[in-house]
N, CA, C and O atoms as a GROMACS GRO file, in nm:
protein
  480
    1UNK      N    1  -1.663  -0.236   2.678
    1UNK     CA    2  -1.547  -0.182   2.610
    1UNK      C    3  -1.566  -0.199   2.459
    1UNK      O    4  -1.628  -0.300   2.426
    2UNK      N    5  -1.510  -0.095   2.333
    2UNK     CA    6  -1.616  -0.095   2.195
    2UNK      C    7  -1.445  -0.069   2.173
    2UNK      O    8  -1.358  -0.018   2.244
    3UNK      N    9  -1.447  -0.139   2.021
    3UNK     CA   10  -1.293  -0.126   1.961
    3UNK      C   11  -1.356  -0.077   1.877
    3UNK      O   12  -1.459  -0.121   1.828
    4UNK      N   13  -1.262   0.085   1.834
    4UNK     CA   14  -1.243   0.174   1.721
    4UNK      C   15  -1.244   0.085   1.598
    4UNK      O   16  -1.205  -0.031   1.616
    5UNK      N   17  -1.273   0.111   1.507
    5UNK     CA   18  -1.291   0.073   1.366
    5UNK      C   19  -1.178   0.205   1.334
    5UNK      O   20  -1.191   0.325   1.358
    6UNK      N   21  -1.061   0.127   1.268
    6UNK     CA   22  -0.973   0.209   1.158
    6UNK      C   23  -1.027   0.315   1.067
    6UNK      O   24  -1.117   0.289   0.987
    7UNK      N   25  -0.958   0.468   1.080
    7UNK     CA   26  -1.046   0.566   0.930
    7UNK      C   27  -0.934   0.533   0.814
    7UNK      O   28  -0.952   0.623   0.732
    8UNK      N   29  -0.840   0.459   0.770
    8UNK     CA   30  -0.752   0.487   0.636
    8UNK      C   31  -0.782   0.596   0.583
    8UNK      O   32  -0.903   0.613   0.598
    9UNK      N   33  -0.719   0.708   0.511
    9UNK     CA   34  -0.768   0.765   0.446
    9UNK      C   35  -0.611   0.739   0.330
    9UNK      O   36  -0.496   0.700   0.352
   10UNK      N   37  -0.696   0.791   0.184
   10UNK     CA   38  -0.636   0.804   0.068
   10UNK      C   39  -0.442   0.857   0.082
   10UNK      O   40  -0.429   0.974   0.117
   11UNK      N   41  -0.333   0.796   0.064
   11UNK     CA   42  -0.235   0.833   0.104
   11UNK      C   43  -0.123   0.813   0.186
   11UNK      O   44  -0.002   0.835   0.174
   12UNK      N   45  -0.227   0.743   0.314
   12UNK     CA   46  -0.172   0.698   0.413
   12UNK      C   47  -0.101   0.574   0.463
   12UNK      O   48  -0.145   0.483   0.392
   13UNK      N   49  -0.050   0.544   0.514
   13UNK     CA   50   0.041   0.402   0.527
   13UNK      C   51   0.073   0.333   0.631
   13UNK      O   52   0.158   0.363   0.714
   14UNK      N   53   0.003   0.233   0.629
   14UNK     CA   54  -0.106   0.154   0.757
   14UNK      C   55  -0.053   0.010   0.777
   14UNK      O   56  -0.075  -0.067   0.683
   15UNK      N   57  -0.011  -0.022   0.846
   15UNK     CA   58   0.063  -0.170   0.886
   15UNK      C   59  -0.089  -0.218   0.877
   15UNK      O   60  -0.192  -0.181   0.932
   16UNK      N   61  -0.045  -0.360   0.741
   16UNK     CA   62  -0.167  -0.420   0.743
   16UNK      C   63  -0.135  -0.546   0.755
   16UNK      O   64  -0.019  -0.586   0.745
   17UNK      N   65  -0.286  -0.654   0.790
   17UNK     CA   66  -0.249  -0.838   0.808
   17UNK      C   67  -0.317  -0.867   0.705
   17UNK      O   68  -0.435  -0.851   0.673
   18UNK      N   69  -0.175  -0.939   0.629
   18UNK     CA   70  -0.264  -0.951   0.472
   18UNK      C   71  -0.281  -1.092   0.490
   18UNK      O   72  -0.343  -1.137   0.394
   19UNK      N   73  -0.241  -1.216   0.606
   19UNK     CA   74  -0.293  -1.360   0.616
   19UNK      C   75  -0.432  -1.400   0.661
   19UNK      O   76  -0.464  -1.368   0.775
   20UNK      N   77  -0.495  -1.447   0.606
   20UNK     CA   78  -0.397  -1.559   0.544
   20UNK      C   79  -0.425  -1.550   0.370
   20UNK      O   80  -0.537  -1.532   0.321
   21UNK      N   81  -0.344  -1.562   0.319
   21UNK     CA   82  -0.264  -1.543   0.146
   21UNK      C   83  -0.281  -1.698   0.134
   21UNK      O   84  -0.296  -1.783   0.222
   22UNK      N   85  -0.271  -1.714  -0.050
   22UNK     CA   86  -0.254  -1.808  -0.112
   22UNK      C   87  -0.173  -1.805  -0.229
   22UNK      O   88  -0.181  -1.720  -0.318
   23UNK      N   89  -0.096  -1.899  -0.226
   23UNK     CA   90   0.016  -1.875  -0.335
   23UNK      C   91   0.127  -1.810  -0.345
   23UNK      O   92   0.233  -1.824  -0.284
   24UNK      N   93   0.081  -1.699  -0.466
   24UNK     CA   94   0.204  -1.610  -0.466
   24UNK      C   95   0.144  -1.421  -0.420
   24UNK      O   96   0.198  -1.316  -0.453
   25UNK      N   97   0.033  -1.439  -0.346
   25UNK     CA   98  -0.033  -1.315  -0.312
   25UNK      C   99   0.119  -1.286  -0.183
   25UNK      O  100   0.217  -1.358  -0.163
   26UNK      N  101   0.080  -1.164  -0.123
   26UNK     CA  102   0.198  -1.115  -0.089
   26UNK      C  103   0.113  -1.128   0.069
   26UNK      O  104  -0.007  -1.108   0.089
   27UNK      N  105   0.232  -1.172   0.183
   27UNK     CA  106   0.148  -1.208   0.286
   27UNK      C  107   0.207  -1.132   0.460
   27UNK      O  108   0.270  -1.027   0.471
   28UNK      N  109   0.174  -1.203   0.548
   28UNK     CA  110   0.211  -1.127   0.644
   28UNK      C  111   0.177  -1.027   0.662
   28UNK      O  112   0.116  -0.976   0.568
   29UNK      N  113   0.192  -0.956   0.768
   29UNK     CA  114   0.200  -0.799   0.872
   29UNK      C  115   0.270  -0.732   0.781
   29UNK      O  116   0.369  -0.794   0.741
   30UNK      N  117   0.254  -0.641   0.740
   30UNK     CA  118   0.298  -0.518   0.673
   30UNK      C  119   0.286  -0.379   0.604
   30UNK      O  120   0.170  -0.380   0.563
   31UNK      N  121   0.327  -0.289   0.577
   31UNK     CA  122   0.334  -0.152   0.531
   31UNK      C  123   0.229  -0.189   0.425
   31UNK      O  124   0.228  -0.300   0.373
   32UNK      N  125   0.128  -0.079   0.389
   32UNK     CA  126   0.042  -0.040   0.249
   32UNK      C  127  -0.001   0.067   0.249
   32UNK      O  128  -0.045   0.122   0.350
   33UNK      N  129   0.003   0.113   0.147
   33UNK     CA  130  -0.027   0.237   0.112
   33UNK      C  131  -0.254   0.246   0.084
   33UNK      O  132  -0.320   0.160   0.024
   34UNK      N  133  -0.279   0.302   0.114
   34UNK     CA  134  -0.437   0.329   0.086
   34UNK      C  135  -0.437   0.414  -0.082
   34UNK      O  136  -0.385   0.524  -0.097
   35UNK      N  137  -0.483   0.361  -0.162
   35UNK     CA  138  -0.501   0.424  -0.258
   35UNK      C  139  -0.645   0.440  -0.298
   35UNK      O  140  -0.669   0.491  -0.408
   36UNK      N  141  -0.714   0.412  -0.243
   36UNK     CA  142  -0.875   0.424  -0.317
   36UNK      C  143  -0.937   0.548  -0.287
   36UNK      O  144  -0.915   0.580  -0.170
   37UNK      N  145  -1.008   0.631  -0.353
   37UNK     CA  146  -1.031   0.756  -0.307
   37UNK      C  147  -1.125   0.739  -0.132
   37UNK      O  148  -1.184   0.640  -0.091
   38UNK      N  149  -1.112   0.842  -0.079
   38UNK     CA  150  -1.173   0.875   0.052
   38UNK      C  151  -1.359   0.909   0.014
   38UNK      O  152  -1.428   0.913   0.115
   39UNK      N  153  -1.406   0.922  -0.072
   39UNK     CA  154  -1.510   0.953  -0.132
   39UNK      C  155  -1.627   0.811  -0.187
   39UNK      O  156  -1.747   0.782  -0.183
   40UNK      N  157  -1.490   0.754  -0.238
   40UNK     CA  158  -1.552   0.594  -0.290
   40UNK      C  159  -1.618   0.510  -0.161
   40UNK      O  160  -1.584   0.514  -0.042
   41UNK      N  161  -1.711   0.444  -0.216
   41UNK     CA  162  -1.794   0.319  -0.140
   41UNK      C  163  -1.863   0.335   0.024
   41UNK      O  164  -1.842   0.402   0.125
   42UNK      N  165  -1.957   0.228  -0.021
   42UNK     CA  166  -2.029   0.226   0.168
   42UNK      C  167  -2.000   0.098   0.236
   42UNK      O  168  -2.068   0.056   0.330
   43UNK      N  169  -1.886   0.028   0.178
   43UNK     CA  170  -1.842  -0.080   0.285
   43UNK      C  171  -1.741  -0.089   0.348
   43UNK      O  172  -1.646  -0.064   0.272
   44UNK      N  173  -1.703  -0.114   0.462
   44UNK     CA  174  -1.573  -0.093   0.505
   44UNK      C  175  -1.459  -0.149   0.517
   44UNK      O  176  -1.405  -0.194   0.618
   45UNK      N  177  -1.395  -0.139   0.329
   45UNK     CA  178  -1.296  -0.162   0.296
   45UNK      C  179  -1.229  -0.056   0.195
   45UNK      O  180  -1.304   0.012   0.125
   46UNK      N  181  -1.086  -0.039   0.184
   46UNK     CA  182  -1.014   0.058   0.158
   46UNK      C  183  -0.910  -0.073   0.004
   46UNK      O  184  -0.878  -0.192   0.016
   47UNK      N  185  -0.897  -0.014  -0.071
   47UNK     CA  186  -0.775  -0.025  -0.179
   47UNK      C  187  -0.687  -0.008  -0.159
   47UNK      O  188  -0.650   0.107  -0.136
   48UNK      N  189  -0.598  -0.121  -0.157
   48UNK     CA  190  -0.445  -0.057  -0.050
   48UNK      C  191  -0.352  -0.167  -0.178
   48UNK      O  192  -0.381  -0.269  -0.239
   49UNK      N  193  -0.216  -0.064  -0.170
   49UNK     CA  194  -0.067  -0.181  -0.203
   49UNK      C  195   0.023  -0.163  -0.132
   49UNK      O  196   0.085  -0.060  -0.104
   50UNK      N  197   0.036  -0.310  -0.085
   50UNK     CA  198   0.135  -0.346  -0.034
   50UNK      C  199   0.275  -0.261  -0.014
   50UNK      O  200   0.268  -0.150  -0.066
   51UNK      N  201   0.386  -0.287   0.044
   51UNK     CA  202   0.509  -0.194   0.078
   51UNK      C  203   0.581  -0.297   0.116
   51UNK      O  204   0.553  -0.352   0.223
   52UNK      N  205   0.702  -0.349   0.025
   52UNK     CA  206   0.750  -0.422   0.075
   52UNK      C  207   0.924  -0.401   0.035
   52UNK      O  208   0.956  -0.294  -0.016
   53UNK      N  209   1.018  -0.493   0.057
   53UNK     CA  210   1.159  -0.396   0.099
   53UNK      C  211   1.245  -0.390  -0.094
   53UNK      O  212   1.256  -0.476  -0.180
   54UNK      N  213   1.278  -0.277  -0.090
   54UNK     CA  214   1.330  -0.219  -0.201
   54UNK      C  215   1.436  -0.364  -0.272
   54UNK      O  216   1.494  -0.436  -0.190
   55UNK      N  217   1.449  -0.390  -0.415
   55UNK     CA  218   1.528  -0.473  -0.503
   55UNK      C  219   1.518  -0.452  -0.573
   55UNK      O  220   1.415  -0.447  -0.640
   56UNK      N  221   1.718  -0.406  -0.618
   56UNK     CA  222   1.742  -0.385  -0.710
   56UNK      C  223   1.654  -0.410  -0.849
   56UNK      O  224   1.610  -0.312  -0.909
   57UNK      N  225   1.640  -0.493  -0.880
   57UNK     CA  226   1.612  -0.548  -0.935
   57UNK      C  227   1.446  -0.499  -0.982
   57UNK      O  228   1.410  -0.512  -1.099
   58UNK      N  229   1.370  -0.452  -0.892
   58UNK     CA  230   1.227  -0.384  -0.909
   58UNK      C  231   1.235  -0.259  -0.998
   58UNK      O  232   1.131  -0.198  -1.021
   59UNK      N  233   1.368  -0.210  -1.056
   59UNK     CA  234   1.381  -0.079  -1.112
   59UNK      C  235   1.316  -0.059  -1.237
   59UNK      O  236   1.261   0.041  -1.282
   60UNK      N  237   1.343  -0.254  -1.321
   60UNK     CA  238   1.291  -0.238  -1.448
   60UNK      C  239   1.141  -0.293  -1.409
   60UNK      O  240   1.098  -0.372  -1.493
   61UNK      N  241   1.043  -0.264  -1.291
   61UNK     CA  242   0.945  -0.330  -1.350
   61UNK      C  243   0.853  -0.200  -1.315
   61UNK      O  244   0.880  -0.100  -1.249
   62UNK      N  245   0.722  -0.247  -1.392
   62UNK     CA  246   0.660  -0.088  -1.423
   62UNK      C  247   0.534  -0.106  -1.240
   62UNK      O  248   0.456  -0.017  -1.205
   63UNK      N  249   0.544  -0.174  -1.201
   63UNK     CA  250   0.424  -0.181  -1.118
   63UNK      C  251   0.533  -0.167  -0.975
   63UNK      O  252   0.474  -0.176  -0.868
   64UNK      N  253   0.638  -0.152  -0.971
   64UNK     CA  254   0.702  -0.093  -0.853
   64UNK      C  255   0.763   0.038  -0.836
   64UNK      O  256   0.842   0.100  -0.907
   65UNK      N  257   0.716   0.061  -0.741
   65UNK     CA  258   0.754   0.226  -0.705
   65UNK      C  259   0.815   0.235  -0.608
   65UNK      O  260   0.772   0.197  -0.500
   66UNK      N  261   0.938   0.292  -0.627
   66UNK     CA  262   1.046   0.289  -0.517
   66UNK      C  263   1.038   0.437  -0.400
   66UNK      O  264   1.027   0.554  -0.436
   67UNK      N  265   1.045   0.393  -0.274
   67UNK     CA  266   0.954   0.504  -0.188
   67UNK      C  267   1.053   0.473  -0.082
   67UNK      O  268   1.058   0.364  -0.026
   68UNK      N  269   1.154   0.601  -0.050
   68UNK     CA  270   1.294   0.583   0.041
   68UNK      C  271   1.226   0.646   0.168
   68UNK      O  272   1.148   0.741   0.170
   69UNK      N  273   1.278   0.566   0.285
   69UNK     CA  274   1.198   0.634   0.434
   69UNK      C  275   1.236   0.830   0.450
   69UNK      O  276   1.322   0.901   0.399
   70UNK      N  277   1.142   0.854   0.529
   70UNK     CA  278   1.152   0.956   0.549
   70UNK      C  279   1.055   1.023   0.669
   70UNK      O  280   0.956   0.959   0.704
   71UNK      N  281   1.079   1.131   0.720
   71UNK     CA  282   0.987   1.128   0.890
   71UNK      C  283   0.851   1.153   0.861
   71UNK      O  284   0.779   1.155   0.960
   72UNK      N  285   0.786   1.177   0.732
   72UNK     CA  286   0.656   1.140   0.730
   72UNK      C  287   0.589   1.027   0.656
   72UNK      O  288   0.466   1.019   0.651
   73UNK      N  289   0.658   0.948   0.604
   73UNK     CA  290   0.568   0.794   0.607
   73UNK      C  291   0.653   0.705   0.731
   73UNK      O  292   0.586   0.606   0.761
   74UNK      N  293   0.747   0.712   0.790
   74UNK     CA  294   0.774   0.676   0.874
   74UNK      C  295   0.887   0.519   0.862
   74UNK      O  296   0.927   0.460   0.962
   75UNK      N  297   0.918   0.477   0.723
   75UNK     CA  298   0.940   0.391   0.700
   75UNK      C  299   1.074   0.322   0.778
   75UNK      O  300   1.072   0.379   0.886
   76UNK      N  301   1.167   0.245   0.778
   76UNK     CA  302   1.276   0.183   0.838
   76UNK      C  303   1.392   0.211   0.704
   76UNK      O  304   1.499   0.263   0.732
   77UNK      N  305   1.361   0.172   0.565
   77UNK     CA  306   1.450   0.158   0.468
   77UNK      C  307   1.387   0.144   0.342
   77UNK      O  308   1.267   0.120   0.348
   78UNK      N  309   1.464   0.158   0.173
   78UNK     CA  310   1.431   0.217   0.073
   78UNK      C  311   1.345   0.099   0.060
   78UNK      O  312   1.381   0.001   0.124
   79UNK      N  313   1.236   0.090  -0.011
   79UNK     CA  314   1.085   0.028   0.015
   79UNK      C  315   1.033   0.026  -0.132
   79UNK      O  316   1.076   0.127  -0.186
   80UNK      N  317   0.970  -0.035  -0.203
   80UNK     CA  318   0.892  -0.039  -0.320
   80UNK      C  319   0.729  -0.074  -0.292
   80UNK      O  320   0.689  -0.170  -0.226
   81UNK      N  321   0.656   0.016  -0.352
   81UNK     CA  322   0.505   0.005  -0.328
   81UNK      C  323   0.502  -0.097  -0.445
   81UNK      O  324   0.574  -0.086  -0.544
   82UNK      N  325   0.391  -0.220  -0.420
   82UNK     CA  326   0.387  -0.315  -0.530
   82UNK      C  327   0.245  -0.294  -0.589
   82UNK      O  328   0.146  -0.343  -0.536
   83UNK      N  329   0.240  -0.217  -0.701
   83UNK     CA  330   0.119  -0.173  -0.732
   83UNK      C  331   0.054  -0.316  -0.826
   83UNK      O  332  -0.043  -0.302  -0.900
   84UNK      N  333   0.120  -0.437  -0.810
   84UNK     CA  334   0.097  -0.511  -0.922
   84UNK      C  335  -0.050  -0.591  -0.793
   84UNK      O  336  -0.158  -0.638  -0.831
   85UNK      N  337   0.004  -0.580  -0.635
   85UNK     CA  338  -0.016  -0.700  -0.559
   85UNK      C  339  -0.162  -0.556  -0.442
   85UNK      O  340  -0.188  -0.542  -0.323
   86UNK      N  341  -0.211  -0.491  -0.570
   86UNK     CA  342  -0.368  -0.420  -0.545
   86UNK      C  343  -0.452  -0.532  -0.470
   86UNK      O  344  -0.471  -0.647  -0.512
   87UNK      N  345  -0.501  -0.476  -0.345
   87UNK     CA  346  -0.572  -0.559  -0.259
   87UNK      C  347  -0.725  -0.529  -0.189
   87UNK      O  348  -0.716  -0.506  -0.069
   88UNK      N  349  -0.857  -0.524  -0.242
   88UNK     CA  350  -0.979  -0.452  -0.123
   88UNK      C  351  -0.955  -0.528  -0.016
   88UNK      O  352  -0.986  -0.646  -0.007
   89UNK      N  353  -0.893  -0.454   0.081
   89UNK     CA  354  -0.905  -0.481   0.249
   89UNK      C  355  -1.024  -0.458   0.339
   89UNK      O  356  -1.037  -0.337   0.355
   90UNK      N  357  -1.119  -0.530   0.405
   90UNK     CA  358  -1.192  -0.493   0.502
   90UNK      C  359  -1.118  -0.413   0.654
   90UNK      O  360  -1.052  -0.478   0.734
   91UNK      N  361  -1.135  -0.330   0.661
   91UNK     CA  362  -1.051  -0.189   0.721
   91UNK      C  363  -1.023  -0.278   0.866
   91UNK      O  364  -0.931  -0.229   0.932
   92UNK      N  365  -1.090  -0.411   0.931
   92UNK     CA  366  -1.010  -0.463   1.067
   92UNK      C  367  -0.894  -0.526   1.040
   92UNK      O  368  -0.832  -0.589   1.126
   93UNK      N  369  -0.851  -0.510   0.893
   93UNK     CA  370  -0.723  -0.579   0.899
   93UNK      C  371  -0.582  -0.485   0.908
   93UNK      O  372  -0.462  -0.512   0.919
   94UNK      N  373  -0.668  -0.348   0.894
   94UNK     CA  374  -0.536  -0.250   0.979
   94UNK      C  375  -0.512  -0.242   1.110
   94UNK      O  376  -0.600  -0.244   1.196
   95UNK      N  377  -0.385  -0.232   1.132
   95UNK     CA  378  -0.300  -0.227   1.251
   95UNK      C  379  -0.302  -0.141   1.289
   95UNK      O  380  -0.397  -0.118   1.364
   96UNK      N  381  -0.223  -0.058   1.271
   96UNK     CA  382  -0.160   0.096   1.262
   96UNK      C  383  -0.118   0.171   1.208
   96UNK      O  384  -0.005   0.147   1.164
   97UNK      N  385  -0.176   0.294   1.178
   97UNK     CA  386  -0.142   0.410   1.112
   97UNK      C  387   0.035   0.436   1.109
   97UNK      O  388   0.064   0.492   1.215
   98UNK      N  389   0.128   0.419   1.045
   98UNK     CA  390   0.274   0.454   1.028
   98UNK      C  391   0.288   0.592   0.980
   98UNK      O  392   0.341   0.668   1.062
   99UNK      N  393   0.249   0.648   0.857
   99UNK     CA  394   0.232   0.828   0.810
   99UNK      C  395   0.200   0.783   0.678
   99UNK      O  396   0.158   0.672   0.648
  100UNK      N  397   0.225   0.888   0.596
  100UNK     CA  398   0.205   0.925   0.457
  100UNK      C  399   0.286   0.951   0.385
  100UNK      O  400   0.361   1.047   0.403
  101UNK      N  401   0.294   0.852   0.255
  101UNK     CA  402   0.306   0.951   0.111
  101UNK      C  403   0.283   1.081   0.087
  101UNK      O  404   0.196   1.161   0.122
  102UNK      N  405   0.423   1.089  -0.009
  102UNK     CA  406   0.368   1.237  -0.066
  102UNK      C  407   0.281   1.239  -0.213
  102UNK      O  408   0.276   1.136  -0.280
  103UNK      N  409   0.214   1.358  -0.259
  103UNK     CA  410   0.127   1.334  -0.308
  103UNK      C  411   0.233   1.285  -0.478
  103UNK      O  412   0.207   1.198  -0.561
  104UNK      N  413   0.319   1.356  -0.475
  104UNK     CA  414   0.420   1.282  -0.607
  104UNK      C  415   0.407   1.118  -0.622
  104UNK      O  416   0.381   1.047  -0.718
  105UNK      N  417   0.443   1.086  -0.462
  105UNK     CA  418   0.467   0.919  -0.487
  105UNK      C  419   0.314   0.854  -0.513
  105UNK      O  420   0.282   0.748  -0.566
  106UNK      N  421   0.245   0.943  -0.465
  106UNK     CA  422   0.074   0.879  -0.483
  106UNK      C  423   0.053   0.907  -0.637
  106UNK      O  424  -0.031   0.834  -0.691
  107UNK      N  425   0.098   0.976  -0.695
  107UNK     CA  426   0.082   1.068  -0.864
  107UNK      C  427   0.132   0.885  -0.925
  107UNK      O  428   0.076   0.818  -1.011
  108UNK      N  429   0.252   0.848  -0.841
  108UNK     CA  430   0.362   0.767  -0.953
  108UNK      C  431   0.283   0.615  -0.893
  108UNK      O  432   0.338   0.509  -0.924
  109UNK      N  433   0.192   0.611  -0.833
  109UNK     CA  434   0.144   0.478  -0.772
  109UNK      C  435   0.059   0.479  -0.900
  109UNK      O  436   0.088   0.404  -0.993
  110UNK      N  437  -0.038   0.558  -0.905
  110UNK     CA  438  -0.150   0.587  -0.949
  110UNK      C  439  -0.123   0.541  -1.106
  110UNK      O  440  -0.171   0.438  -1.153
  111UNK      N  441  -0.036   0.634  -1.182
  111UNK     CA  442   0.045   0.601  -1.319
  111UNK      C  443   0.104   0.404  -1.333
  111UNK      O  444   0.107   0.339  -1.438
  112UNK      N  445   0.137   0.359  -1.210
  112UNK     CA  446   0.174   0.246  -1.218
  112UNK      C  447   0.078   0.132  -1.220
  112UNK      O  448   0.111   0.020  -1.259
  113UNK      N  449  -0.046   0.164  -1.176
  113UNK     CA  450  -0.219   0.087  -1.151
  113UNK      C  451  -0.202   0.121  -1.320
  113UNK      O  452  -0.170   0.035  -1.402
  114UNK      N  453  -0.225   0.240  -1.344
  114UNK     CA  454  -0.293   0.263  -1.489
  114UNK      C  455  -0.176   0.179  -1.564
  114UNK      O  456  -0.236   0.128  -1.658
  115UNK      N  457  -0.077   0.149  -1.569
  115UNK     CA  458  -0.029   0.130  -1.680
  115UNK      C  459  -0.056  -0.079  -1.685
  115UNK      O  460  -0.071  -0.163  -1.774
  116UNK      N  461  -0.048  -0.081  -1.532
  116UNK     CA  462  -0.092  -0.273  -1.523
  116UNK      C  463  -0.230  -0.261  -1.554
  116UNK      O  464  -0.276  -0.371  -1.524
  117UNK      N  465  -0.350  -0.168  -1.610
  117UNK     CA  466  -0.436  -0.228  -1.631
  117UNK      C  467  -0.483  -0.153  -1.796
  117UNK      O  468  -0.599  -0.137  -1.834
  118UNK      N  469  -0.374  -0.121  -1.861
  118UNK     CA  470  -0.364  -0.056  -2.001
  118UNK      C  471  -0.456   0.007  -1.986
  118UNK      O  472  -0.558  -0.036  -2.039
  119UNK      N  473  -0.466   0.138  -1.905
  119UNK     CA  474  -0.565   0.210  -1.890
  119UNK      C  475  -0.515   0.322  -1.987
  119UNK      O  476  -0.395   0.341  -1.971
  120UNK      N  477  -0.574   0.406  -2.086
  120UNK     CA  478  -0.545   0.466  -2.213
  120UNK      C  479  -0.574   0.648  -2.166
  120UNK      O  480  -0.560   0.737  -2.251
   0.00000   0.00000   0.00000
C-alpha cells in the first residue's frame, strides 16, 4: 500500500500540521494558503501562510489579510492570512486540500510579503 504525496499548487488552501512550533511561531492543524509559485524548486516543499481566525484588531496591521469564507476556499468564518508567519513546508505536512483563493486575495497576500520584506 504507497501513500500519495500532496500536489499544493499556488493559491490553494490546505489544512496544514505546523507542530511542532517554538515560541511565538504559529502552531497546530490548520488552514494555509500556498503561495510559492508552482514553477519554483525540486524539493518537496511549498511556501505557505498560515490562516488563522479574523481580529479586529489585524485591520491596522500590514501583514494580515482579511479573507471572509466563501464556497470556494471553503472556510467556516472571516479569517486573516498571516503573511508575517511565511513558512517552507515539506508537502507531508499537508492534510487536506479545503479550496482556493481568489486571485485578488492572492494579488493582496503577495503586496503584504512585499511590503514585510521592503521589497521596492
Amino acid at each position: 500500500m504507497s501513500i500519495e504525496t500532496p500536489s499544493p499548487r499556488r493559491g490553494e488552501i490546505w489544512v496544514v500540521n505546523f507542530d511542532p512550533t517554538i515560541g511565538a511561531e504559529i502552531n497546530k492543524t490548520r488552514p494555509a494558503v500556498v503561495v510559492s509559485s508552482d514553477a519554483v524548486g525540486k524539493l518537496p516543499v511549498k511556501l505557505i501562510a498560515p490562516i488563522t481566525e479574523w481580529k479586529q484588531h489585524y485591520a491596522r496591521n500590514l501583514w494580515h489579510v482579511r479573507i471572509g469564507p466563501d464556497r470556494f476556499n471553503n472556510l467556516e468564518k472571516d479569517s486573516a492570512v498571516d503573511a508575517l508567519q511565511l513558512r517552507s513546508v515539506d508537502v507531508r505536512r499537508f492534510v487536506r486540500r479545503m479550496g482556493r483563493v481568489s486571485s485578488t486575495i492572492m494579488e493582496e497576500i503577495a503586496a503584504a510579503i512585499s511590503m514585510i520584506v521592503e521589497y521596492k
